[in-house]
Amino acid sequence: MVAKAHITVQEESQVRPERVPYHLAIIMDGNGRWAQARGMPRLAGHKAGVENLRRVLRACSEFGIKILTIYAFSTENWGRPESEVRGLMNILESVIDHELNDLDANGVQLRHLGRLEGLSPVLQRKVHEAIERTRNNDRLTLNVAFNYGGRDEIIQAVRRIVADGIPAEEIDEVLFSHYLYTCGAPDPDLIVRTSGELRVSNFLIWQGAYAEYYATPTYWPDFDKEELRKALIHYNGRERRFGLVTPP
Ligand code: FPP
């Protein structure tokens, strides 16, 4: 009995490599509250968030996750104070300017989910160049949802399907998925939200139809490798049935 209990504890403290999500998506929430709790401006929280992204990216690669999608700027975030919006734009630019060499050298492929219009022409060009430069990397794909909204993505898809003159009877789920920003990528297996909020917030609302969800009270800048390990262990324990009685 003692030996069995020991094995159970061991199993629960380790991620099962054969059950690591292929595609992990994260709503990186709580940067502002993390900063406020330390008497710092909100932007300091976003900067700490970027530091943490670097750590989590490394951890994802170590766990064998192949796609990481992060929610960095939503279509609703334009309503934040102008200085914060500008700060988040600067952060994206600075990540491209200072991290791209490293990301590229580590086999990370960058993709963008969302609308580029609205970003400055310089930033649009930098995003295009980063995507182009890393397009053949295959160790891990980092999808950056920036100026992204799930409803907007669906509206854009419908508009493009209509513009392409696709007959109604040819529209099915597979075709529709090809018109989304995530075209060609499998749906997320696990969606994590930090900071204790229990909302989807317009993130991957089509792609997340059968995703498992995991929420933690930990603010994003503190969501480290151990926190990710806990999320993955929870995911290991989920039985995914995709609407069936038993898993397919
Ligand atoms: C939510 O926290 C976080 C965001 C709106 C932005 C997250 C952005 C980063 C971590 C950096 C972006 C990275 C790239 C690659 C561009 P919040 O501000 O809503 O926190 P709060 O709920 O505590 O106010």
PDB file of C-alpha atoms and ligand atoms in Angstrom:
ATOM      1  CA  MET A   1       0.000   0.000   0.000  1.00  0.00           C
ATOM      2  CA  VAL A   2       2.803   2.366   0.931  1.00  0.00           C
ATOM      3  CA  ALA A   3       4.604   1.669  -2.353  1.00  0.00           C
ATOM      4  CA  LYS A   4       1.403   2.300  -4.342  1.00  0.00           C
ATOM      5  CA  ALA A   5       0.810   5.642  -2.603  1.00  0.00           C
ATOM      6  CA  HIS A   6       4.370   6.615  -3.422  1.00  0.00           C
ATOM      7  CA  ILE A   7       3.881   5.832  -7.123  1.00  0.00           C
ATOM      8  CA  THR A   8       0.674   7.889  -7.221  1.00  0.00           C
ATOM      9  CA  VAL A   9       2.418  10.938  -5.778  1.00  0.00           C
ATOM     10  CA  GLN A  10       5.237  10.572  -8.306  1.00  0.00           C
ATOM     11  CA  GLU A  11       2.807  10.317 -11.203  1.00  0.00           C
ATOM     12  CA  GLU A  12       0.963  13.427 -10.152  1.00  0.00           C
ATOM     13  CA  SER A  13       4.097  15.519  -9.907  1.00  0.00           C
ATOM     14  CA  GLN A  14       5.215  14.738 -13.450  1.00  0.00           C
ATOM     15  CA  VAL A  15       3.899  15.625 -16.850  1.00  0.00           C
ATOM     16  CA  ARG A  16       3.244  12.582 -19.025  1.00  0.00           C
ATOM     17  CA  PRO A  17       5.232  13.238 -22.212  1.00  0.00           C
ATOM     18  CA  GLU A  18       2.715  11.368 -24.365  1.00  0.00           C
ATOM     19  CA  ARG A  19      -0.038  13.655 -23.081  1.00  0.00           C
ATOM     20  CA  VAL A  20       1.573  17.046 -23.486  1.00  0.00           C
ATOM     21  CA  PRO A  21      -0.753  19.394 -25.414  1.00  0.00           C
ATOM     22  CA  TYR A  22       0.422  19.922 -28.974  1.00  0.00           C
ATOM     23  CA  HIS A  23      -1.082  23.400 -29.023  1.00  0.00           C
ATOM     24  CA  LEU A  24      -1.191  25.515 -25.863  1.00  0.00           C
ATOM     25  CA  ALA A  25      -2.873  28.921 -25.839  1.00  0.00           C
ATOM     26  CA  ILE A  26      -2.540  31.442 -23.032  1.00  0.00           C
ATOM     27  CA  ILE A  27      -4.519  34.491 -21.969  1.00  0.00           C
ATOM     28  CA  MET A  28      -1.680  36.316 -20.198  1.00  0.00           C
ATOM     29  CA  ASP A  29      -3.753  38.255 -17.693  1.00  0.00           C
ATOM     30  CA  GLY A  30      -2.878  40.160 -14.532  1.00  0.00           C
ATOM     31  CA  ASN A  31       0.116  42.272 -15.578  1.00  0.00           C
ATOM     32  CA  GLY A  32      -1.568  45.465 -14.388  1.00  0.00           C
ATOM     33  CA  ARG A  33      -2.518  44.052 -10.985  1.00  0.00           C
ATOM     34  CA  TRP A  34       0.954  42.515 -10.588  1.00  0.00           C
ATOM     35  CA  ALA A  35       2.458  45.994 -11.058  1.00  0.00           C
ATOM     36  CA  GLN A  36      -0.097  47.797  -8.916  1.00  0.00           C
ATOM     37  CA  ALA A  37       0.510  45.364  -6.050  1.00  0.00           C
ATOM     38  CA  ARG A  38       4.147  46.513  -6.152  1.00  0.00           C
ATOM     39  CA  GLY A  39       3.334  50.219  -6.447  1.00  0.00           C
ATOM     40  CA  MET A  40       4.611  50.241 -10.023  1.00  0.00           C
ATOM     41  CA  PRO A  41       2.984  51.617 -13.204  1.00  0.00           C
ATOM     42  CA  ARG A  42       0.947  49.162 -15.294  1.00  0.00           C
ATOM     43  CA  LEU A  43       3.514  49.198 -18.085  1.00  0.00           C
ATOM     44  CA  ALA A  44       6.091  47.778 -15.686  1.00  0.00           C
ATOM     45  CA  GLY A  45       3.724  44.813 -15.359  1.00  0.00           C
ATOM     46  CA  HIS A  46       3.645  44.357 -19.131  1.00  0.00           C
ATOM     47  CA  LYS A  47       7.442  44.479 -19.230  1.00  0.00           C
ATOM     48  CA  ALA A  48       7.590  41.819 -16.521  1.00  0.00           C
ATOM     49  CA  GLY A  49       5.079  39.927 -18.652  1.00  0.00           C
ATOM     50  CA  VAL A  50       7.489  39.909 -21.572  1.00  0.00           C
ATOM     51  CA  GLU A  51      10.301  38.655 -19.312  1.00  0.00           C
ATOM     52  CA  ASN A  52       8.021  35.854 -18.268  1.00  0.00           C
ATOM     53  CA  LEU A  53       7.061  35.070 -21.841  1.00  0.00           C
ATOM     54  CA  ARG A  54      10.719  34.355 -22.507  1.00  0.00           C
ATOM     55  CA  ARG A  55      10.785  31.864 -19.589  1.00  0.00           C
ATOM     56  CA  VAL A  56       7.508  30.200 -20.561  1.00  0.00           C
ATOM     57  CA  LEU A  57       8.590  29.872 -24.170  1.00  0.00           C
ATOM     58  CA  ARG A  58      11.699  28.014 -23.039  1.00  0.00           C
ATOM     59  CA  ALA A  59       9.614  25.826 -20.729  1.00  0.00           C
ATOM     60  CA  CYS A  60       7.160  25.023 -23.555  1.00  0.00           C
ATOM     61  CA  SER A  61      10.036  23.896 -25.707  1.00  0.00           C
ATOM     62  CA  GLU A  62      11.383  21.735 -22.864  1.00  0.00           C
ATOM     63  CA  PHE A  63       7.972  20.119 -22.309  1.00  0.00           C
ATOM     64  CA  GLY A  64       7.674  19.381 -26.041  1.00  0.00           C
ATOM     65  CA  ILE A  65       4.785  21.749 -26.820  1.00  0.00           C
ATOM     66  CA  LYS A  66       4.809  22.524 -30.551  1.00  0.00           C
ATOM     67  CA  ILE A  67       2.503  25.553 -30.781  1.00  0.00           C
ATOM     68  CA  LEU A  68       2.127  28.366 -28.270  1.00  0.00           C
ATOM     69  CA  THR A  69      -0.519  31.016 -28.930  1.00  0.00           C
ATOM     70  CA  ILE A  70      -0.476  34.112 -26.752  1.00  0.00           C
ATOM     71  CA  TYR A  71      -3.125  36.811 -26.417  1.00  0.00           C
ATOM     72  CA  ALA A  72      -1.007  39.961 -26.428  1.00  0.00           C
ATOM     73  CA  PHE A  73      -3.418  42.694 -27.578  1.00  0.00           C
ATOM     74  CA  SER A  74      -7.139  42.366 -28.182  1.00  0.00           C
ATOM     75  CA  THR A  75      -9.301  44.454 -30.492  1.00  0.00           C
ATOM     76  CA  GLU A  76     -10.876  45.772 -27.257  1.00  0.00           C
ATOM     77  CA  ASN A  77      -7.519  46.888 -25.810  1.00  0.00           C
ATOM     78  CA  TRP A  78      -7.593  50.020 -28.016  1.00  0.00           C
ATOM     79  CA  GLY A  79      -9.936  51.422 -25.352  1.00  0.00           C
ATOM     80  CA  ARG A  80      -7.145  51.516 -22.738  1.00  0.00           C
ATOM     81  CA  PRO A  81      -5.383  54.802 -21.918  1.00  0.00           C
ATOM     82  CA  GLU A  82      -3.382  56.049 -24.879  1.00  0.00           C
ATOM     83  CA  SER A  83      -0.071  55.742 -23.018  1.00  0.00           C
ATOM     84  CA  GLU A  84      -0.712  52.068 -22.259  1.00  0.00           C
ATOM     85  CA  VAL A  85      -1.701  51.325 -25.870  1.00  0.00           C
ATOM     86  CA  ARG A  86       1.461  53.055 -27.059  1.00  0.00           C
ATOM     87  CA  GLY A  87       3.480  51.114 -24.487  1.00  0.00           C
ATOM     88  CA  LEU A  88       2.094  47.776 -25.707  1.00  0.00           C
ATOM     89  CA  MET A  89       2.888  48.722 -29.324  1.00  0.00           C
ATOM     90  CA  ASN A  90       6.427  49.619 -28.243  1.00  0.00           C
ATOM     91  CA  ILE A  91       6.750  46.293 -26.469  1.00  0.00           C
ATOM     92  CA  LEU A  92       5.843  44.378 -29.630  1.00  0.00           C
ATOM     93  CA  GLU A  93       8.343  46.436 -31.605  1.00  0.00           C
ATOM     94  CA  SER A  94      11.040  45.946 -29.003  1.00  0.00           C
ATOM     95  CA  VAL A  95      10.426  42.173 -28.890  1.00  0.00           C
ATOM     96  CA  ILE A  96      10.931  42.027 -32.657  1.00  0.00           C
ATOM     97  CA  ASP A  97      13.990  44.308 -32.511  1.00  0.00           C
ATOM     98  CA  HIS A  98      15.725  42.560 -29.615  1.00  0.00           C
ATOM     99  CA  GLU A  99      14.458  38.988 -29.480  1.00  0.00           C
ATOM    100  CA  LEU A 100      14.149  37.993 -33.108  1.00  0.00           C
ATOM    101  CA  ASN A 101      17.736  36.759 -33.511  1.00  0.00           C
ATOM    102  CA  ASP A 102      17.381  34.579 -30.461  1.00  0.00           C
ATOM    103  CA  LEU A 103      13.955  33.267 -31.437  1.00  0.00           C
ATOM    104  CA  ASP A 104      15.190  32.480 -34.923  1.00  0.00           C
ATOM    105  CA  ALA A 105      18.340  30.758 -33.634  1.00  0.00           C
ATOM    106  CA  ASN A 106      16.162  28.611 -31.371  1.00  0.00           C
ATOM    107  CA  GLY A 107      13.957  27.414 -34.204  1.00  0.00           C
ATOM    108  CA  VAL A 108      10.887  29.460 -33.287  1.00  0.00           C
ATOM    109  CA  GLN A 109       8.491  30.265 -36.108  1.00  0.00           C
ATOM    110  CA  LEU A 110       6.544  33.475 -35.577  1.00  0.00           C
ATOM    111  CA  ARG A 111       2.993  33.911 -36.786  1.00  0.00           C
ATOM    112  CA  HIS A 112       0.598  36.772 -36.280  1.00  0.00           C
ATOM    113  CA  LEU A 113      -3.108  36.351 -35.527  1.00  0.00           C
ATOM    114  CA  GLY A 114      -5.244  39.436 -35.963  1.00  0.00           C
ATOM    115  CA  ARG A 115      -5.382  42.568 -38.024  1.00  0.00           C
ATOM    116  CA  LEU A 116      -2.231  44.397 -38.942  1.00  0.00           C
ATOM    117  CA  GLU A 117      -4.144  47.500 -40.010  1.00  0.00           C
ATOM    118  CA  GLY A 118      -4.188  49.908 -37.114  1.00  0.00           C
ATOM    119  CA  LEU A 119      -0.546  49.254 -36.303  1.00  0.00           C
ATOM    120  CA  SER A 120       1.986  51.807 -37.519  1.00  0.00           C
ATOM    121  CA  PRO A 121       3.438  51.140 -41.002  1.00  0.00           C
ATOM    122  CA  VAL A 122       6.871  50.560 -39.427  1.00  0.00           C
ATOM    123  CA  LEU A 123       5.486  47.978 -37.016  1.00  0.00           C
ATOM    124  CA  GLN A 124       3.517  46.274 -39.797  1.00  0.00           C
ATOM    125  CA  ARG A 125       6.702  45.975 -41.837  1.00  0.00           C
ATOM    126  CA  LYS A 126       8.638  44.562 -38.876  1.00  0.00           C
ATOM    127  CA  VAL A 127       5.944  41.969 -38.190  1.00  0.00           C
ATOM    128  CA  HIS A 128       5.963  40.901 -41.861  1.00  0.00           C
ATOM    129  CA  GLU A 129       9.755  40.629 -41.844  1.00  0.00           C
ATOM    130  CA  ALA A 130       9.782  38.580 -38.638  1.00  0.00           C
ATOM    131  CA  ILE A 131       7.208  36.166 -40.073  1.00  0.00           C
ATOM    132  CA  GLU A 132       9.126  35.887 -43.327  1.00  0.00           C
ATOM    133  CA  ARG A 133      12.470  35.346 -41.650  1.00  0.00           C
ATOM    134  CA  THR A 134      11.248  32.557 -39.344  1.00  0.00           C
ATOM    135  CA  ARG A 135       8.807  30.831 -41.668  1.00  0.00           C
ATOM    136  CA  ASN A 136      10.904  27.655 -42.091  1.00  0.00           C
ATOM    137  CA  ASN A 137      11.623  27.156 -38.383  1.00  0.00           C
ATOM    138  CA  ASP A 138       9.940  24.105 -36.945  1.00  0.00           C
ATOM    139  CA  ARG A 139      10.916  23.601 -33.323  1.00  0.00           C
ATOM    140  CA  LEU A 140       8.036  25.644 -31.935  1.00  0.00           C
ATOM    141  CA  THR A 141       5.483  27.998 -33.471  1.00  0.00           C
ATOM    142  CA  LEU A 142       4.679  31.167 -31.543  1.00  0.00           C
ATOM    143  CA  ASN A 143       1.364  32.657 -32.610  1.00  0.00           C
ATOM    144  CA  VAL A 144       1.109  36.216 -31.389  1.00  0.00           C
ATOM    145  CA  ALA A 145      -2.516  37.352 -31.226  1.00  0.00           C
ATOM    146  CA  PHE A 146      -2.114  41.099 -31.522  1.00  0.00           C
ATOM    147  CA  ASN A 147      -5.010  43.336 -32.461  1.00  0.00           C
ATOM    148  CA  TYR A 148      -6.979  40.115 -32.362  1.00  0.00           C
ATOM    149  CA  GLY A 149     -10.628  39.436 -31.619  1.00  0.00           C
ATOM    150  CA  GLY A 150     -12.390  36.110 -32.140  1.00  0.00           C
ATOM    151  CA  ARG A 151     -15.612  37.631 -33.436  1.00  0.00           C
ATOM    152  CA  ASP A 152     -13.702  39.923 -35.752  1.00  0.00           C
ATOM    153  CA  GLU A 153     -11.761  36.916 -37.058  1.00  0.00           C
ATOM    154  CA  ILE A 154     -15.040  35.132 -37.882  1.00  0.00           C
ATOM    155  CA  ILE A 155     -16.483  38.215 -39.616  1.00  0.00           C
ATOM    156  CA  GLN A 156     -13.297  38.584 -41.675  1.00  0.00           C
ATOM    157  CA  ALA A 157     -13.511  34.903 -42.651  1.00  0.00           C
ATOM    158  CA  VAL A 158     -17.143  35.265 -43.773  1.00  0.00           C
ATOM    159  CA  ARG A 159     -16.286  38.345 -45.819  1.00  0.00           C
ATOM    160  CA  ARG A 160     -13.419  36.572 -47.578  1.00  0.00           C
ATOM    161  CA  ILE A 161     -15.527  33.470 -48.272  1.00  0.00           C
ATOM    162  CA  VAL A 162     -18.186  35.694 -49.864  1.00  0.00           C
ATOM    163  CA  ALA A 163     -15.535  37.663 -51.799  1.00  0.00           C
ATOM    164  CA  ASP A 164     -14.122  34.366 -53.111  1.00  0.00           C
ATOM    165  CA  GLY A 165     -17.590  33.457 -54.400  1.00  0.00           C
ATOM    166  CA  ILE A 166     -17.715  30.136 -52.519  1.00  0.00           C
ATOM    167  CA  PRO A 167     -21.164  28.530 -52.968  1.00  0.00           C
ATOM    168  CA  ALA A 168     -23.086  28.099 -49.693  1.00  0.00           C
ATOM    169  CA  GLU A 169     -23.233  24.313 -50.008  1.00  0.00           C
ATOM    170  CA  GLU A 170     -19.419  24.125 -50.133  1.00  0.00           C
ATOM    171  CA  ILE A 171     -18.985  25.891 -46.798  1.00  0.00           C
ATOM    172  CA  ASP A 172     -18.185  23.420 -44.050  1.00  0.00           C
ATOM    173  CA  GLU A 173     -16.049  23.478 -40.905  1.00  0.00           C
ATOM    174  CA  VAL A 174     -12.853  22.493 -42.709  1.00  0.00           C
ATOM    175  CA  LEU A 175     -13.243  25.186 -45.343  1.00  0.00           C
ATOM    176  CA  PHE A 176     -14.191  27.777 -42.752  1.00  0.00           C
ATOM    177  CA  SER A 177     -11.103  26.964 -40.659  1.00  0.00           C
ATOM    178  CA  HIS A 178      -8.946  27.720 -43.677  1.00  0.00           C
ATOM    179  CA  TYR A 179     -10.205  31.292 -43.645  1.00  0.00           C
ATOM    180  CA  LEU A 180      -9.202  31.883 -40.034  1.00  0.00           C
ATOM    181  CA  TYR A 181      -5.876  33.411 -38.929  1.00  0.00           C
ATOM    182  CA  THR A 182      -4.852  29.983 -37.602  1.00  0.00           C
ATOM    183  CA  CYS A 183      -5.222  28.417 -41.064  1.00  0.00           C
ATOM    184  CA  GLY A 184      -3.285  25.155 -41.261  1.00  0.00           C
ATOM    185  CA  ALA A 185      -2.701  24.822 -37.507  1.00  0.00           C
ATOM    186  CA  PRO A 186      -4.531  22.346 -35.274  1.00  0.00           C
ATOM    187  CA  ASP A 187      -6.956  23.776 -32.704  1.00  0.00           C
ATOM    188  CA  PRO A 188      -5.640  24.489 -29.202  1.00  0.00           C
ATOM    189  CA  ASP A 189      -5.728  21.497 -26.865  1.00  0.00           C
ATOM    190  CA  LEU A 190      -5.411  23.567 -23.709  1.00  0.00           C
ATOM    191  CA  ILE A 191      -6.250  27.213 -23.025  1.00  0.00           C
ATOM    192  CA  VAL A 192      -4.769  28.703 -19.858  1.00  0.00           C
ATOM    193  CA  ARG A 193      -5.917  31.961 -18.277  1.00  0.00           C
ATOM    194  CA  THR A 194      -3.916  33.538 -15.512  1.00  0.00           C
ATOM    195  CA  SER A 195      -4.993  36.003 -12.793  1.00  0.00           C
ATOM    196  CA  GLY A 196      -8.141  34.247 -11.613  1.00  0.00           C
ATOM    197  CA  GLU A 197     -10.549  35.517 -14.274  1.00  0.00           C
ATOM    198  CA  LEU A 198     -12.946  32.922 -15.679  1.00  0.00           C
ATOM    199  CA  ARG A 199     -13.731  34.439 -19.070  1.00  0.00           C
ATOM    200  CA  VAL A 200     -12.903  33.601 -22.685  1.00  0.00           C
ATOM    201  CA  SER A 201     -12.654  37.296 -23.635  1.00  0.00           C
ATOM    202  CA  ASN A 202     -13.117  36.805 -27.368  1.00  0.00           C
ATOM    203  CA  PHE A 203     -10.033  34.569 -27.642  1.00  0.00           C
ATOM    204  CA  LEU A 204     -10.022  31.695 -30.167  1.00  0.00           C
ATOM    205  CA  ILE A 205     -13.781  31.304 -29.866  1.00  0.00           C
ATOM    206  CA  TRP A 206     -14.013  29.082 -32.960  1.00  0.00           C
ATOM    207  CA  GLN A 207     -10.781  27.158 -32.423  1.00  0.00           C
ATOM    208  CA  GLY A 208     -11.403  26.632 -28.707  1.00  0.00           C
ATOM    209  CA  ALA A 209     -14.659  24.695 -29.235  1.00  0.00           C
ATOM    210  CA  TYR A 210     -13.177  21.479 -27.785  1.00  0.00           C
ATOM    211  CA  ALA A 211     -10.193  22.894 -25.898  1.00  0.00           C
ATOM    212  CA  GLU A 212      -9.671  22.100 -22.243  1.00  0.00           C
ATOM    213  CA  TYR A 213      -9.563  25.210 -20.053  1.00  0.00           C
ATOM    214  CA  TYR A 214      -7.348  25.845 -17.046  1.00  0.00           C
ATOM    215  CA  ALA A 215      -7.485  28.932 -14.833  1.00  0.00           C
ATOM    216  CA  THR A 216      -5.088  29.942 -12.098  1.00  0.00           C
ATOM    217  CA  PRO A 217      -5.105  32.921  -9.711  1.00  0.00           C
ATOM    218  CA  THR A 218      -1.393  33.491 -10.422  1.00  0.00           C
ATOM    219  CA  TYR A 219      -0.690  36.752 -12.273  1.00  0.00           C
ATOM    220  CA  TRP A 220       1.009  36.312 -15.634  1.00  0.00           C
ATOM    221  CA  PRO A 221       4.466  37.653 -14.625  1.00  0.00           C
ATOM    222  CA  ASP A 222       4.583  34.941 -11.914  1.00  0.00           C
ATOM    223  CA  PHE A 223       3.336  32.092 -14.090  1.00  0.00           C
ATOM    224  CA  ASP A 224       6.633  30.219 -14.262  1.00  0.00           C
ATOM    225  CA  LYS A 225       7.673  26.751 -15.370  1.00  0.00           C
ATOM    226  CA  GLU A 226       6.301  25.177 -12.175  1.00  0.00           C
ATOM    227  CA  GLU A 227       2.940  26.836 -12.748  1.00  0.00           C
ATOM    228  CA  LEU A 228       2.958  25.567 -16.312  1.00  0.00           C
ATOM    229  CA  ARG A 229       3.811  22.096 -15.033  1.00  0.00           C
ATOM    230  CA  LYS A 230       0.720  22.225 -12.759  1.00  0.00           C
ATOM    231  CA  ALA A 231      -1.462  23.204 -15.717  1.00  0.00           C
ATOM    232  CA  LEU A 232      -0.070  20.353 -17.811  1.00  0.00           C
ATOM    233  CA  ILE A 233      -0.612  17.851 -15.005  1.00  0.00           C
ATOM    234  CA  HIS A 234      -4.239  19.000 -14.763  1.00  0.00           C
ATOM    235  CA  TYR A 235      -4.532  18.549 -18.507  1.00  0.00           C
ATOM    236  CA  ASN A 236      -3.091  15.020 -18.183  1.00  0.00           C
ATOM    237  CA  GLY A 237      -5.998  14.159 -15.924  1.00  0.00           C
ATOM    238  CA  ARG A 238      -8.697  15.395 -18.307  1.00  0.00           C
ATOM    239  CA  GLU A 239     -10.586  12.929 -20.455  1.00  0.00           C
ATOM    240  CA  ARG A 240     -11.264  14.537 -23.827  1.00  0.00           C
ATOM    241  CA  ARG A 241     -14.390  13.094 -25.399  1.00  0.00           C
ATOM    242  CA  PHE A 242     -15.121  15.634 -28.167  1.00  0.00           C
ATOM    243  CA  GLY A 243     -18.862  15.156 -27.633  1.00  0.00           C
ATOM    244  CA  LEU A 244     -18.613  11.355 -27.697  1.00  0.00           C
ATOM    245  CA  VAL A 245     -19.272   8.900 -24.877  1.00  0.00           C
ATOM    246  CA  THR A 246     -15.709   7.619 -24.847  1.00  0.00           C
ATOM    247  CA  PRO A 247     -12.554   9.372 -26.127  1.00  0.00           C
ATOM    248  CA  PRO A 248     -12.048   8.916 -29.900  1.00  0.00           C
TER     249      PRO A 248
HETATM  250  C1  FPP B   1      -3.370  41.519 -19.573  1.00  0.00           C
HETATM  251  O1  FPP B   1      -3.022  42.068 -18.349  1.00  0.00           O
HETATM  252  C2  FPP B   1      -2.248  41.617 -20.493  1.00  0.00           C
HETATM  253  C3  FPP B   1      -2.243  42.315 -21.653  1.00  0.00           C
HETATM  254  C4  FPP B   1      -3.395  43.090 -22.144  1.00  0.00           C
HETATM  255  C5  FPP B   1      -1.053  42.419 -22.490  1.00  0.00           C
HETATM  256  C6  FPP B   1      -0.109  41.281 -22.346  1.00  0.00           C
HETATM  257  C7  FPP B   1       1.118  41.588 -23.095  1.00  0.00           C
HETATM  258  C8  FPP B   1       2.339  41.112 -22.788  1.00  0.00           C
HETATM  259  C9  FPP B   1       2.646  40.211 -21.681  1.00  0.00           C
HETATM  260  C10 FPP B   1       3.468  41.471 -23.621  1.00  0.00           C
HETATM  261  C11 FPP B   1       3.180  41.295 -25.045  1.00  0.00           C
HETATM  262  C12 FPP B   1       4.069  40.397 -25.732  1.00  0.00           C
HETATM  263  C13 FPP B   1       4.320  40.514 -27.037  1.00  0.00           C
HETATM  264  C14 FPP B   1       5.105  39.502 -27.747  1.00  0.00           C
HETATM  265  C15 FPP B   1       3.843  41.667 -27.778  1.00  0.00           C
HETATM  266  P1  FPP B   1      -3.862  43.293 -17.829  1.00  0.00           P
HETATM  267  O2  FPP B   1      -3.185  44.538 -18.234  1.00  0.00           O
HETATM  268  O3  FPP B   1      -5.270  43.168 -18.319  1.00  0.00           O
HETATM  269  O4  FPP B   1      -3.781  43.070 -16.301  1.00  0.00           O
HETATM  270  P2  FPP B   1      -4.902  43.470 -15.242  1.00  0.00           P
HETATM  271  O5  FPP B   1      -6.096  42.628 -15.577  1.00  0.00           O
HETATM  272  O6  FPP B   1      -4.270  43.080 -13.965  1.00  0.00           O
HETATM  273  O7  FPP B   1      -5.141  44.928 -15.382  1.00  0.00           O
END
